[in-house]
């Protein structure tokens, strides 16, 4: 029989935190208790207009923090005062879901 890995914070949330929040706030249903659904890490790189390498450094840094590959965000509008055109990369983003989100919060 193989035991599935459960992050420590997730197990503690199920065992202790849900019951404590239910008692403290008087929730009638377990589904009313707030939970951690996803973590979004995003970063805008203002200097990316002048130097395209900054986007690569930013994506690499976000990927190291989250443990997942980050994606470059692409501008949708023209912002003339920032010299930003449609389709230019302007930052990076990653969304962490599942068991990884508890490990990321725990540190």
N, CA, C and O atoms as a DFTB+ gen file, in Angstrom:
428 C
 N C O
     1  1       0.838      -1.176       0.000
     2  2       0.000       0.000       0.000
     3  2       0.882       1.237       0.000
     4  3       1.729       1.395       0.879
     5  1       0.691       2.116      -0.978
     6  2       1.495       3.309      -1.117
     7  2       0.765       4.489      -0.471
     8  3      -0.403       4.747      -0.762
     9  1       1.462       5.189       0.395
    10  2       0.890       6.366       1.048
    11  2       1.179       7.596       0.197
    12  3       2.311       7.806      -0.241
    13  1       0.165       8.394      -0.029
    14  2       0.337       9.613      -0.806
    15  2       0.922      10.705       0.089
    16  3       0.578      10.808       1.267
    17  1       1.800      11.506      -0.480
    18  2       2.425      12.593       0.262
    19  2       1.432      13.744       0.441
    20  3       0.817      14.191      -0.528
    21  1       1.279      14.216       1.662
    22  2       0.432      15.371       1.957
    23  2       1.317      16.410       2.643
    24  3       1.944      16.103       3.657
    25  1       1.381      17.635       2.112
    26  2       2.192      18.676       2.752
    27  2       1.767      18.905       4.204
    28  3       0.587      18.790       4.536
    29  1       2.723      19.226       5.056
    30  2       2.473      19.388       6.480
    31  2       1.435      20.465       6.761
    32  3       0.550      20.266       7.592
    33  1       1.532      21.608       6.077
    34  2       0.600      22.710       6.309
    35  2      -0.820      22.333       5.899
    36  3      -1.780      22.745       6.549
    37  1      -0.962      21.558       4.835
    38  2      -2.290      21.125       4.388
    39  2      -2.925      20.192       5.422
    40  3      -4.116      20.293       5.714
    41  1      -2.118      19.290       5.966
    42  2      -2.618      18.373       6.984
    43  2      -3.011      19.138       8.244
    44  3      -4.045      18.857       8.849
    45  1      -2.186      20.103       8.639
    46  2      -2.496      20.920       9.813
    47  2      -3.757      21.747       9.583
    48  3      -4.559      21.927      10.500
    49  1      -3.934      22.246       8.370
    50  2      -5.142      23.009       8.032
    51  2      -6.384      22.146       8.209
    52  3      -7.365      22.571       8.819
    53  1      -6.335      20.925       7.669
    54  2      -7.486      20.019       7.772
    55  2      -7.766      19.627       9.228
    56  3      -8.919      19.611       9.660
    57  1      -6.709      19.312       9.976
    58  2      -6.878      18.781      11.324
    59  2      -7.230      19.850      12.350
    60  3      -8.119      19.636      13.173
    61  1      -6.551      20.999      12.321
    62  2      -6.681      21.980      13.401
    63  2      -7.347      23.286      12.982
    64  3      -8.245      23.776      13.667
    65  1      -6.915      23.840      11.873
    66  2      -7.328      25.198      11.513
    67  2      -8.800      25.260      11.123
    68  3      -9.490      26.206      11.502
    69  1      -9.292      24.286      10.383
    70  2     -10.703      24.283       9.967
    71  2     -11.620      24.250      11.183
    72  3     -12.588      25.007      11.253
    73  1     -11.324      23.387      12.128
    74  2     -12.177      23.302      13.322
    75  2     -12.083      24.566      14.166
    76  3     -13.086      25.000      14.733
    77  1     -10.891      25.169      14.261
    78  2     -10.732      26.404      15.033
    79  2     -11.501      27.558      14.395
    80  3     -12.149      28.336      15.095
    81  1     -11.430      27.672      13.064
    82  2     -12.157      28.741      12.370
    83  2     -13.665      28.525      12.444
    84  3     -14.426      29.481      12.594
    85  1     -14.093      27.278      12.339
    86  2     -15.520      26.968      12.433
    87  2     -16.067      27.366      13.801
    88  3     -17.160      27.921      13.908
    89  1     -15.297      27.076      14.835
    90  2     -15.722      27.409      16.195
    91  2     -15.685      28.919      16.430
    92  3     -16.604      29.480      17.027
    93  1     -14.620      29.575      15.960
    94  2     -14.448      31.012      16.214
    95  2     -15.489      31.869      15.491
    96  3     -16.029      32.808      16.075
    97  1     -15.771      31.555      14.236
    98  2     -16.675      32.387      13.443
    99  2     -18.084      31.806      13.315
   100  3     -18.950      32.428      12.699
   101  1     -18.324      30.644      13.876
   102  2     -19.653      30.056      13.877
   103  2     -20.138      29.588      12.515
   104  3     -21.321      29.705      12.198
   105  1     -19.222      29.058      11.707
   106  2     -19.622      28.527      10.405
   107  2     -20.491      27.296      10.607
   108  3     -20.207      26.471      11.476
   109  1     -21.546      27.165       9.814
   110  2     -22.437      26.022       9.927
   111  2     -22.017      24.876       9.009
   112  3     -22.438      23.733       9.186
   113  1     -21.186      25.202       8.032
   114  2     -20.760      24.212       7.054
   115  2     -19.252      24.336       6.861
   116  3     -18.716      25.444       6.904
   117  1     -18.578      23.247       6.656
   118  2     -17.124      23.250       6.455
   119  2     -16.740      24.006       5.187
   120  3     -15.650      24.570       5.097
   121  1     -17.642      24.013       4.213
   122  2     -17.348      24.687       2.943
   123  2     -17.321      26.211       3.086
   124  3     -16.850      26.902       2.182
   125  1     -17.818      26.745       4.204
   126  2     -17.784      28.186       4.436
   127  2     -16.415      28.658       4.914
   128  3     -16.118      29.850       4.841
   129  1     -15.595      27.765       5.392
   130  2     -14.278      28.114       5.919
   131  2     -13.370      28.552       4.768
   132  3     -13.276      27.848       3.763
   133  1     -12.700      29.702       4.898
   134  2     -11.787      30.151       3.839
   135  2     -10.654      29.146       3.622
   136  3     -10.195      28.486       4.554
   137  1     -10.221      29.052       2.374
   138  2      -9.132      28.135       2.067
   139  2      -8.203      28.772       1.037
   140  3      -8.554      29.749       0.376
   141  1      -7.038      28.206       0.923
   142  2      -6.028      28.665      -0.016
   143  2      -6.257      27.951      -1.344
   144  3      -6.049      26.741      -1.437
   145  1      -6.686      28.690      -2.383
   146  2      -6.996      28.039      -3.652
   147  2      -5.843      28.109      -4.649
   148  3      -5.585      27.146      -5.371
   149  1      -5.146      29.256      -4.690
   150  2      -4.003      29.375      -5.594
   151  2      -3.133      30.538      -5.153
   152  3      -3.578      31.423      -4.422
   153  1      -1.891      30.525      -5.604
   154  2      -0.953      31.612      -5.356
   155  2      -0.473      32.097      -6.714
   156  3       0.017      31.313      -7.527
   157  1      -0.616      33.388      -6.952
   158  2      -0.162      33.985      -8.202
   159  2       1.023      34.895      -7.900
   160  3       0.924      35.808      -7.081
   161  1       2.137      34.639      -8.565
   162  2       3.318      35.480      -8.437
   163  2       3.495      36.178      -9.771
   164  3       3.693      35.528     -10.797
   165  1       3.425      37.500      -9.760
   166  2       3.614      38.243     -11.004
   167  2       4.596      39.381     -10.762
   168  3       4.749      39.881      -9.648
   169  1       5.247      39.766     -11.835
   170  2       6.249      40.819     -11.733
   171  2       6.278      41.594     -13.041
   172  3       6.428      41.017     -14.119
   173  1       6.135      42.886     -12.932
   174  2       6.265      43.754     -14.087
   175  2       7.684      44.263     -14.181
   176  3       8.293      44.607     -13.168
   177  1       8.208      44.313     -15.371
   178  2       9.581      44.770     -15.582
   179  2       9.518      46.015     -16.462
   180  3       9.364      45.925     -17.680
   181  1       9.638      47.170     -15.825
   182  2       9.522      48.430     -16.551
   183  2      10.651      48.671     -17.534
   184  3      10.441      49.274     -18.587
   185  1      11.845      48.207     -17.202
   186  2      12.998      48.426     -18.069
   187  2      13.074      47.470     -19.235
   188  3      14.037      47.508     -20.000
   189  1      12.076      46.608     -19.391
   190  2      12.102      45.609     -20.457
   191  2      11.959      46.232     -21.833
   192  3      12.294      45.599     -22.835
   193  1      11.464      47.467     -21.900
   194  2      11.332      48.152     -23.185
   195  2      12.710      48.376     -23.791
   196  3      12.893      48.238     -25.000
   197  1      13.680      48.722     -22.945
   198  2      15.026      49.010     -23.433
   199  2      15.899      47.760     -23.542
   200  3      16.722      47.655     -24.451
   201  1      15.721      46.809     -22.617
   202  2      16.589      45.634     -22.575
   203  2      15.751      44.363     -22.452
   204  3      15.123      44.132     -21.419
   205  1      15.739      43.543     -23.494
   206  2      14.925      42.316     -23.523
   207  2      15.456      41.246     -22.571
   208  3      14.706      40.348     -22.191
   209  1      16.729      41.317     -22.177
   210  2      17.310      40.330     -21.273
   211  2      16.679      40.405     -19.883
   212  3      16.677      39.412     -19.155
   213  1      16.146      41.561     -19.507
   214  2      15.526      41.715     -18.197
   215  2      14.332      40.793     -18.027
   216  3      14.085      40.291     -16.931
   217  1      13.590      40.567     -19.103
   218  2      12.458      39.640     -19.051
   219  2      12.951      38.231     -18.747
   220  3      12.360      37.532     -17.925
   221  1      14.023      37.811     -19.400
   222  2      14.571      36.477     -19.171
   223  2      15.039      36.319     -17.726
   224  3      14.794      35.281     -17.112
   225  1      15.712      37.336     -17.173
   226  2      16.157      37.286     -15.785
   227  2      14.970      37.226     -14.834
   228  3      14.992      36.482     -13.854
   229  1      13.941      38.002     -15.121
   230  2      12.746      38.042     -14.284
   231  2      12.029      36.697     -14.284
   232  3      11.639      36.195     -13.230
   233  1      11.855      36.115     -15.467
   234  2      11.192      34.813     -15.579
   235  2      12.002      33.730     -14.860
   236  3      11.434      32.870     -14.187
   237  1      13.307      33.775     -15.003
   238  2      14.172      32.807     -14.333
   239  2      14.053      32.938     -12.812
   240  3      14.004      31.933     -12.102
   241  1      14.007      34.168     -12.319
   242  2      13.908      34.401     -10.884
   243  2      12.561      33.928     -10.322
   244  3      12.515      33.291      -9.270
   245  1      11.485      34.237     -11.016
   246  2      10.161      33.802     -10.575
   247  2      10.069      32.278     -10.615
   248  3       9.459      31.671      -9.735
   249  1      10.669      31.657     -11.629
   250  2      10.655      30.201     -11.737
   251  2      11.400      29.550     -10.577
   252  3      10.976      28.508     -10.076
   253  1      12.501      30.152     -10.147
   254  2      13.248      29.609      -9.010
   255  2      12.458      29.737      -7.715
   256  3      12.477      28.830      -6.883
   257  1      11.771      30.847      -7.542
   258  2      10.986      31.066      -6.324
   259  2       9.838      30.067      -6.233
   260  3       9.610      29.468      -5.182
   261  1       9.115      29.890      -7.342
   262  2       7.895      29.086      -7.313
   263  2       8.137      27.596      -7.561
   264  3       7.339      26.762      -7.134
   265  1       9.207      27.263      -8.234
   266  2       9.444      25.866      -8.584
   267  2       8.721      25.446      -9.850
   268  3       8.733      24.267     -10.203
   269  1       8.093      26.385     -10.538
   270  2       7.405      26.133     -11.805
   271  2       7.899      27.132     -12.834
   272  3       8.404      28.199     -12.484
   273  1       7.754      26.788     -14.098
   274  2       8.183      27.664     -15.175
   275  2       7.246      28.855     -15.281
   276  3       6.035      28.686     -15.422
   277  1       7.799      30.054     -15.215
   278  2       7.013      31.276     -15.355
   279  2       6.800      31.580     -16.837
   280  3       7.539      31.099     -17.695
   281  1       5.779      32.385     -17.121
   282  2       5.419      32.758     -18.482
   283  2       5.553      34.264     -18.622
   284  3       5.203      35.011     -17.708
   285  1       6.057      34.709     -19.759
   286  2       6.165      36.144     -20.014
   287  2       4.786      36.717     -20.301
   288  3       4.008      36.135     -21.057
   289  1       4.486      37.862     -19.694
   290  2       3.224      38.543     -19.980
   291  2       3.433      39.489     -21.150
   292  3       4.463      40.156     -21.248
   293  1       2.461      39.540     -22.021
   294  2       2.542      40.334     -23.234
   295  2       1.582      41.517     -23.106
   296  3       0.451      41.357     -22.647
   297  1       2.033      42.688     -23.509
   298  2       1.177      43.875     -23.411
   299  2       0.039      43.797     -24.429
   300  3       0.223      43.340     -25.557
   301  1      -1.135      44.253     -24.004
   302  2      -2.312      44.215     -24.862
   303  2      -2.624      45.580     -25.467
   304  3      -3.286      45.675     -26.500
   305  1      -2.145      46.626     -24.820
   306  2      -2.434      47.986     -25.267
   307  2      -1.150      48.754     -25.515
   308  3      -0.080      48.379     -25.038
   309  1      -1.272      49.814     -26.256
   310  2      -0.158      50.716     -26.504
   311  2      -0.164      51.782     -25.417
   312  3      -1.187      52.418     -25.162
   313  1       0.999      51.973     -24.774
   314  2       1.158      53.046     -23.795
   315  2       2.323      53.887     -24.283
   316  3       3.488      53.558     -24.056
   317  1       1.991      54.975     -24.957
   318  2       3.007      55.787     -25.620
   319  2       3.977      56.415     -24.627
   320  3       5.167      56.522     -24.921
   321  1       3.499      56.830     -23.469
   322  2       4.384      57.490     -22.505
   323  2       5.438      56.534     -21.943
   324  3       6.494      56.982     -21.497
   325  1       5.168      55.223     -21.957
   326  2       6.138      54.233     -21.503
   327  2       6.864      53.567     -22.665
   328  3       7.664      52.658     -22.445
   329  1       6.607      53.992     -23.878
   330  2       7.193      53.432     -25.095
   331  2       6.880      51.935     -25.208
   332  3       7.713      51.146     -25.654
   333  1       5.688      51.571     -24.805
   334  2       5.260      50.179     -24.815
   335  2       4.301      49.961     -25.973
   336  3       3.349      50.722     -26.146
   337  1       4.547      48.926     -26.764
   338  2       3.710      48.616     -27.917
   339  2       2.975      47.297     -27.692
   340  3       3.369      46.502     -26.839
   341  1       1.935      47.072     -28.436
   342  2       1.169      45.832     -28.345
   343  2       2.056      44.650     -28.743
   344  3       2.762      44.696     -29.750
   345  1       2.003      43.592     -27.929
   346  2       2.769      42.387     -28.226
   347  2       4.154      42.349     -27.617
   348  3       4.852      41.345     -27.756
   349  1       4.574      43.408     -26.945
   350  2       5.893      43.424     -26.311
   351  2       5.807      42.755     -24.934
   352  3       4.824      42.954     -24.220
   353  1       6.814      41.970     -24.549
   354  2       6.806      41.386     -23.202
   355  2       7.004      42.478     -22.155
   356  3       7.814      43.387     -22.332
   357  1       6.248      42.371     -21.057
   358  2       6.327      43.422     -20.037
   359  2       6.519      42.873     -18.629
   360  3       6.573      43.654     -17.680
   361  1       6.625      41.561     -18.461
   362  2       6.818      40.986     -17.136
   363  2       6.694      39.481     -17.167
   364  3       6.801      38.860     -18.225
   365  1       6.467      38.894     -16.000
   366  2       6.320      37.445     -15.901
   367  2       5.281      37.085     -14.861
   368  3       4.998      37.869     -13.955
   369  1       4.705      35.882     -14.993
   370  2       3.667      35.433     -14.078
   371  2       3.701      33.914     -13.962
   372  3       4.028      33.208     -14.916
   373  1       3.355      33.428     -12.768
   374  2       3.212      31.985     -12.539
   375  2       2.085      31.790     -11.527
   376  3       1.957      32.562     -10.577
   377  1       1.268      30.755     -11.734
   378  2       0.185      30.405     -10.819
   379  2       0.496      29.047     -10.209
   380  3       0.731      28.073     -10.923
   381  1       0.494      28.992      -8.873
   382  2       0.816      27.762      -8.155
   383  2      -0.470      27.214      -7.547
   384  3      -1.147      27.899      -6.780
   385  1      -0.795      25.989      -7.894
   386  2      -1.987      25.320      -7.377
   387  2      -1.601      23.966      -6.803
   388  3      -0.436      23.573      -6.862
   389  1      -2.565      23.258      -6.253
   390  2      -2.328      21.914      -5.732
   391  2      -1.511      21.930      -4.448
   392  3      -1.516      22.912      -3.707
   393  1      -0.815      20.836      -4.198
   394  2      -0.017      20.701      -2.992
   395  2       1.158      21.658      -2.943
   396  3       1.663      21.971      -1.865
   397  1       1.593      22.121      -4.097
   398  2       2.743      23.027      -4.149
   399  2       2.450      24.354      -3.453
   400  3       3.360      24.977      -2.906
   401  1       1.192      24.793      -3.466
   402  2       0.854      26.082      -2.850
   403  2       1.107      26.054      -1.349
   404  3       1.553      27.053      -0.784
   405  1       0.832      24.927      -0.688
   406  2       1.082      24.823       0.748
   407  2       2.576      24.799       1.051
   408  3       3.020      25.373       2.045
   409  1       3.343      24.143       0.203
   410  2       4.789      24.107       0.392
   411  2       5.398      25.491       0.166
   412  3       6.355      25.867       0.844
   413  1       4.848      26.246      -0.781
   414  2       5.361      27.588      -1.052
   415  2       5.061      28.532       0.107
   416  3       5.904      29.354       0.466
   417  1       3.874      28.425       0.693
   418  2       3.504      29.275       1.824
   419  2       4.352      28.930       3.049
   420  3       4.781      29.813       3.791
   421  1       4.583      27.638       3.245
   422  2       5.333      27.197       4.416
   423  2       6.800      27.628       4.347
   424  3       7.443      27.842       5.374
   425  1       7.309      27.748       3.144
   426  2       8.652      28.270       3.000
   427  2       9.618      27.217       2.670
   428  3      10.806      27.496       2.514
